[in-house]
Short mmCIF file of C-alpha atoms in Angstrom, two decimals:
data_model
loop_
_atom_site.label_atom_id
_atom_site.label_comp_id
_atom_site.label_asym_id
_atom_site.label_seq_id
_atom_site.Cartn_x
_atom_site.Cartn_y
_atom_site.Cartn_z
CA MET X 1 85.94 45.45 99.83
CA LYS X 2 86.95 48.93 100.93
CA LYS X 3 84.28 51.64 100.88
CA VAL X 4 84.52 55.31 99.89
CA LEU X 5 81.93 58.06 100.31
CA THR X 6 81.71 61.06 98.02
CA ILE X 7 80.04 64.19 99.40
CA ALA X 8 79.50 66.46 96.40
CA GLY X 9 77.10 67.72 93.75
CA SER X 10 75.46 65.75 90.96
CA ASP X 11 76.37 66.23 87.29
CA CYS X 12 73.43 65.07 85.18
CA SER X 13 75.68 64.74 82.11
CA GLY X 14 77.79 62.16 83.94
CA GLY X 15 81.24 63.62 83.43
CA ALA X 16 81.97 65.27 86.79
CA GLY X 17 80.68 65.44 90.34
CA ILE X 18 79.02 62.45 92.01
CA GLN X 19 78.76 60.52 88.75
CA ALA X 20 82.46 60.83 87.95
CA ASP X 21 83.33 59.98 91.56
CA LEU X 22 81.34 56.74 91.56
CA LYS X 23 82.72 55.67 88.18
CA THR X 24 86.24 56.34 89.41
CA MET X 25 85.70 54.40 92.62
CA ALA X 26 84.34 51.38 90.77
CA ALA X 27 87.28 51.44 88.36
CA ASN X 28 89.71 51.63 91.29
CA GLY X 29 88.26 48.63 93.06
CA VAL X 30 86.34 50.18 95.95
CA TYR X 31 82.64 50.36 96.80
CA GLY X 32 81.38 53.88 96.15
CA MET X 33 78.63 55.67 98.07
CA SER X 34 77.30 59.20 97.70
CA ALA X 35 75.73 62.00 99.72
CA VAL X 36 74.34 64.46 97.18
CA MET X 37 74.67 68.06 98.31
CA ALA X 38 73.24 69.69 95.20
CA LEU X 39 71.64 68.83 91.88
CA THR X 40 73.05 70.59 88.85
CA ALA X 41 71.66 70.98 85.37
CA GLN X 42 74.87 70.90 83.36
CA ASN X 43 76.54 69.45 80.31
CA THR X 44 79.82 69.80 78.44
CA THR X 45 79.07 73.44 77.59
CA GLY X 46 78.46 74.69 81.15
CA VAL X 47 76.15 74.80 84.17
CA GLN X 48 72.57 75.81 83.51
CA GLY X 49 71.16 75.52 87.03
CA ILE X 50 71.83 74.45 90.63
CA MET X 51 69.37 73.19 93.25
CA GLU X 52 70.88 72.68 96.68
CA VAL X 53 69.53 70.17 99.22
CA THR X 54 68.54 71.42 102.67
CA PRO X 55 71.19 71.24 105.41
CA GLU X 56 68.94 68.83 107.31
CA PHE X 57 68.73 66.41 104.39
CA ALA X 58 72.45 66.70 103.81
CA GLY X 59 73.02 65.54 107.38
CA GLN X 60 70.47 62.72 107.05
CA GLN X 61 72.32 61.27 104.07
CA ILE X 62 75.62 61.22 105.96
CA ASP X 63 73.90 59.63 108.99
CA SER X 64 72.43 56.91 106.77
CA ILE X 65 75.83 55.99 105.41
CA PHE X 66 77.96 56.07 108.56
CA THR X 67 75.43 54.17 110.67
CA ASP X 68 75.29 51.28 108.20
CA ILE X 69 78.17 51.00 105.70
CA ARG X 70 80.99 52.99 107.28
CA PRO X 71 83.37 54.38 104.64
CA ASP X 72 87.13 53.83 104.80
CA ALA X 73 87.73 57.18 103.08
CA VAL X 74 85.75 60.29 102.16
CA LYS X 75 86.03 62.52 99.12
CA ILE X 76 84.48 66.00 99.33
CA GLY X 77 83.64 68.00 96.22
CA MET X 78 81.32 70.94 95.51
CA LEU X 79 79.64 72.41 98.60
CA SER X 80 77.94 75.65 97.64
CA SER X 81 76.85 77.19 100.97
CA GLY X 82 78.19 77.82 104.44
CA GLU X 83 75.21 76.01 106.01
CA ILE X 84 75.92 72.82 104.07
CA ILE X 85 79.63 73.02 104.86
CA HIS X 86 78.87 73.36 108.57
CA VAL X 87 76.62 70.29 108.59
CA VAL X 88 79.16 68.20 106.68
CA ALA X 89 81.95 69.23 109.05
CA GLU X 90 79.89 68.43 112.15
CA LYS X 91 78.87 65.02 110.84
CA LEU X 92 82.42 64.06 109.84
CA LYS X 93 83.63 65.03 113.31
CA GLU X 94 80.76 63.15 114.96
CA TYR X 95 81.63 59.94 113.12
CA GLN X 96 85.41 60.50 113.27
CA ALA X 97 85.73 60.00 109.52
CA GLU X 98 89.12 58.93 108.21
CA HIS X 99 91.13 59.67 105.06
CA ILE X 100 89.25 62.79 103.98
CA VAL X 101 90.30 64.12 100.57
CA LEU X 102 88.90 67.57 99.85
CA ASP X 103 88.74 69.03 96.36
CA PRO X 104 88.19 72.73 97.17
CA VAL X 105 85.86 73.68 94.33
CA MET X 106 86.29 77.43 94.79
CA VAL X 107 87.71 78.83 91.55
CA SER X 108 87.52 77.34 88.06
CA THR X 109 90.62 76.80 85.95
CA SER X 110 89.60 79.92 84.00
CA GLY X 111 89.61 81.94 87.24
CA HIS X 112 85.83 82.17 87.80
CA ARG X 113 84.77 82.07 91.48
CA LEU X 114 82.33 79.23 92.12
CA ILE X 115 81.26 79.81 95.74
CA GLN X 116 80.29 82.79 97.86
CA LYS X 117 82.78 84.43 100.24
CA ASP X 118 80.99 83.18 103.37
CA ALA X 119 81.08 79.60 102.08
CA GLU X 120 84.76 79.99 101.23
CA GLN X 121 85.52 81.05 104.80
CA SER X 122 83.49 78.15 106.20
CA LEU X 123 85.37 75.75 103.96
CA LYS X 124 88.73 76.97 105.22
CA LYS X 125 87.71 77.19 108.88
CA GLU X 126 85.60 74.05 109.28
CA LEU X 127 86.61 71.47 106.67
CA PHE X 128 90.29 72.09 105.94
CA PRO X 129 91.32 71.08 109.50
CA LEU X 130 89.54 67.74 109.00
CA ALA X 131 91.11 66.95 105.64
CA GLU X 132 94.07 64.65 105.20
CA LEU X 133 94.65 66.18 101.76
CA ILE X 134 93.29 69.09 99.74
CA THR X 135 93.71 69.28 95.96
CA PRO X 136 93.53 72.91 94.76
CA ASN X 137 94.16 74.07 91.22
CA ILE X 138 96.35 77.11 90.52
CA PRO X 139 93.61 79.80 90.92
CA GLU X 140 92.41 78.18 94.15
CA ALA X 141 95.94 77.96 95.52
CA GLU X 142 96.42 81.66 94.75
CA VAL X 143 93.34 82.46 96.84
CA LEU X 144 94.39 80.19 99.70
CA SER X 145 98.01 81.34 99.81
CA GLY X 146 97.38 85.00 99.01
CA ARG X 147 100.11 85.05 96.38
CA LYS X 148 100.44 84.83 92.61
CA ILE X 149 101.69 81.60 91.06
CA LYS X 150 103.64 82.02 87.86
CA ASN X 151 106.12 79.14 87.89
CA ALA X 152 107.10 75.89 89.59
CA GLN X 153 108.92 77.70 92.41
CA ASP X 154 105.78 79.72 93.13
CA MET X 155 103.81 76.47 93.30
CA GLU X 156 106.19 75.12 95.93
CA SER X 157 106.09 78.22 98.12
CA ALA X 158 102.29 78.53 97.85
CA ALA X 159 101.78 74.88 98.80
CA GLU X 160 104.13 75.24 101.78
CA LYS X 161 102.22 78.30 102.98
CA ILE X 162 98.87 76.49 102.70
CA VAL X 163 100.18 73.52 104.70
CA GLU X 164 101.48 75.84 107.41
CA GLU X 165 98.28 77.89 107.59
CA TYR X 166 95.65 75.14 107.40
CA GLY X 167 97.48 72.09 108.76
CA CYS X 168 96.57 69.66 105.98
CA ALA X 169 98.62 68.16 103.16
CA VAL X 170 98.30 69.81 99.75
CA LEU X 171 98.43 68.46 96.22
CA LEU X 172 98.80 71.57 94.09
CA LYS X 173 97.78 70.71 90.55
CA GLY X 174 99.95 72.22 87.85
CA GLY X 175 97.66 72.25 84.86
CA HIS X 176 98.27 73.96 81.55
CA ARG X 177 98.80 77.42 83.00
CA ILE X 178 101.98 76.64 84.91
CA ASN X 179 103.27 73.10 84.74
CA ASP X 180 101.50 70.94 82.21
CA ALA X 181 101.41 67.52 83.82
CA ASN X 182 103.31 67.85 87.10
CA ASP X 183 101.71 68.35 90.51
CA PHE X 184 103.40 69.30 93.78
CA LEU X 185 102.65 67.24 96.89
CA CYS X 186 103.46 69.01 100.14
CA THR X 187 102.98 67.41 103.55
CA TRP X 188 104.56 67.99 106.96
CA GLU X 189 106.92 65.08 106.26
CA LYS X 190 107.84 65.51 102.60
CA LYS X 191 107.73 67.74 99.55
CA VAL X 192 107.75 65.94 96.23
CA TRP X 193 106.86 66.57 92.61
CA ILE X 194 104.46 64.01 91.17
CA CYS X 195 105.38 64.02 87.51
CA GLY X 196 102.91 63.02 84.84
CA GLU X 197 102.57 62.58 81.12
CA ARG X 198 100.90 65.35 79.17
CA VAL X 199 97.98 64.03 77.13
CA GLU X 200 96.73 66.12 74.21
CA ASN X 201 93.01 65.92 74.85
CA PRO X 202 90.59 68.88 74.93
CA ASN X 203 87.99 66.81 76.78
CA THR X 204 88.91 67.32 80.43
CA HIS X 205 85.49 67.68 82.09
CA GLY X 206 85.67 66.17 85.56
CA THR X 207 89.45 65.70 85.85
CA GLY X 208 89.58 67.27 89.33
CA CYS X 209 86.71 65.13 90.62
CA THR X 210 88.29 62.02 89.13
CA LEU X 211 91.75 62.65 90.57
CA SER X 212 90.54 63.33 94.11
CA SER X 213 88.21 60.31 94.05
CA ALA X 214 91.03 58.06 92.86
CA ILE X 215 93.29 59.34 95.64
CA ALA X 216 90.59 58.63 98.24
CA SER X 217 90.13 55.15 96.78
CA ASN X 218 93.83 54.39 97.08
CA LEU X 219 94.00 55.72 100.64
CA ALA X 220 91.04 53.51 101.54
CA LYS X 221 92.96 50.51 100.21
CA GLY X 222 95.91 51.30 102.48
CA ALA X 223 98.30 53.17 100.22
CA GLY X 224 100.51 55.90 101.66
CA MET X 225 99.88 59.46 100.53
CA GLU X 226 102.56 59.65 97.83
CA GLU X 227 101.64 56.23 96.43
CA ALA X 228 97.93 57.09 96.49
CA VAL X 229 98.53 60.29 94.52
CA GLN X 230 100.87 58.63 92.03
CA LYS X 231 98.43 55.80 91.30
CA ALA X 232 95.54 58.26 90.98
CA LYS X 233 97.52 60.37 88.54
CA GLU X 234 98.35 57.30 86.46
CA TYR X 235 94.66 56.36 86.33
CA LEU X 236 93.67 59.87 85.26
CA THR X 237 96.32 59.81 82.51
CA GLU X 238 94.98 56.52 81.16
CA ALA X 239 91.40 57.85 81.22
CA LEU X 240 92.49 60.87 79.18
CA LYS X 241 94.39 58.66 76.73
CA GLU X 242 91.15 56.90 75.76
CA GLN X 243 90.24 60.11 73.86
CA LEU X 244 86.49 59.83 74.48
CA ASP X 245 84.75 62.59 72.53
CA LEU X 246 81.19 63.36 73.61
CA GLY X 247 79.20 66.59 73.61
CA ALA X 248 79.65 70.02 72.07
CA GLY X 249 82.04 71.39 74.72
CA SER X 250 84.79 70.04 76.95
CA GLY X 251 83.65 66.44 77.20
CA PRO X 252 84.08 63.72 79.82
CA MET X 253 86.71 61.00 80.05
CA ASP X 254 86.30 57.25 79.75
CA HIS X 255 86.47 56.14 83.38
CA THR X 256 86.38 52.48 82.32
CA LEU X 257 89.66 52.93 80.38
CA GLY X 258 88.00 51.33 77.38
CA LYS X 259 87.31 48.06 79.20
CA ILE X 260 83.91 46.37 78.99
CA ILE X 261 83.49 44.20 82.07
CA PHE X 262 80.33 42.39 81.01
CA GLU X 263 78.73 41.97 77.60
#
């Protein structure tokens, strides 16, 4: 069985973060492991609190994993400080980690900045060069490219600029603001639109975590980049189609796709 490590924050309500990552990995047929960088008190209505682990403990978790059950791919999610980012980068270099998929949790879909400026610079300087793929949303891509994105052509030019500047492949997620269900994959070798089916579902908590974890899972299993993204997108679409409706806000998806494995 292939193994995938998620390095991210915990979501106690189970819809995003580490919990969504592990559910996604199990559903995609890989063995999931986690290094928890922060605990969050959150639910479908928002985040009520964050408690970050120490940089030392962050490093210890990564040591524990790589020295025993070495992952075939790594997914990186929310890292809230420059110190944590530095430790993660150093450990991934030390162990020569492969197939790193980075979801740059910098700006929410609504445009709210989620990390401090110093952490943002550390992310770009230390982790982007290690990543095989980054998966920004529209607001994040605007920050990274330094340009406004108003249409599909803007998405293409922004993605190309990010690839040139940071040296990693980019999956620029369209979302409802620009291009409802189509994402743009830009690598050094190819530029391709990954088209998807729009699903009318207001419960989208954890979609970014789920997509990046599914991509990492597919890369771990040996898929090429385009195939890994396409399969991950299909999985996310099916999870949304289950129309799970939990909580008072934007709820989680059904990562099991409605399938009960054991009763």
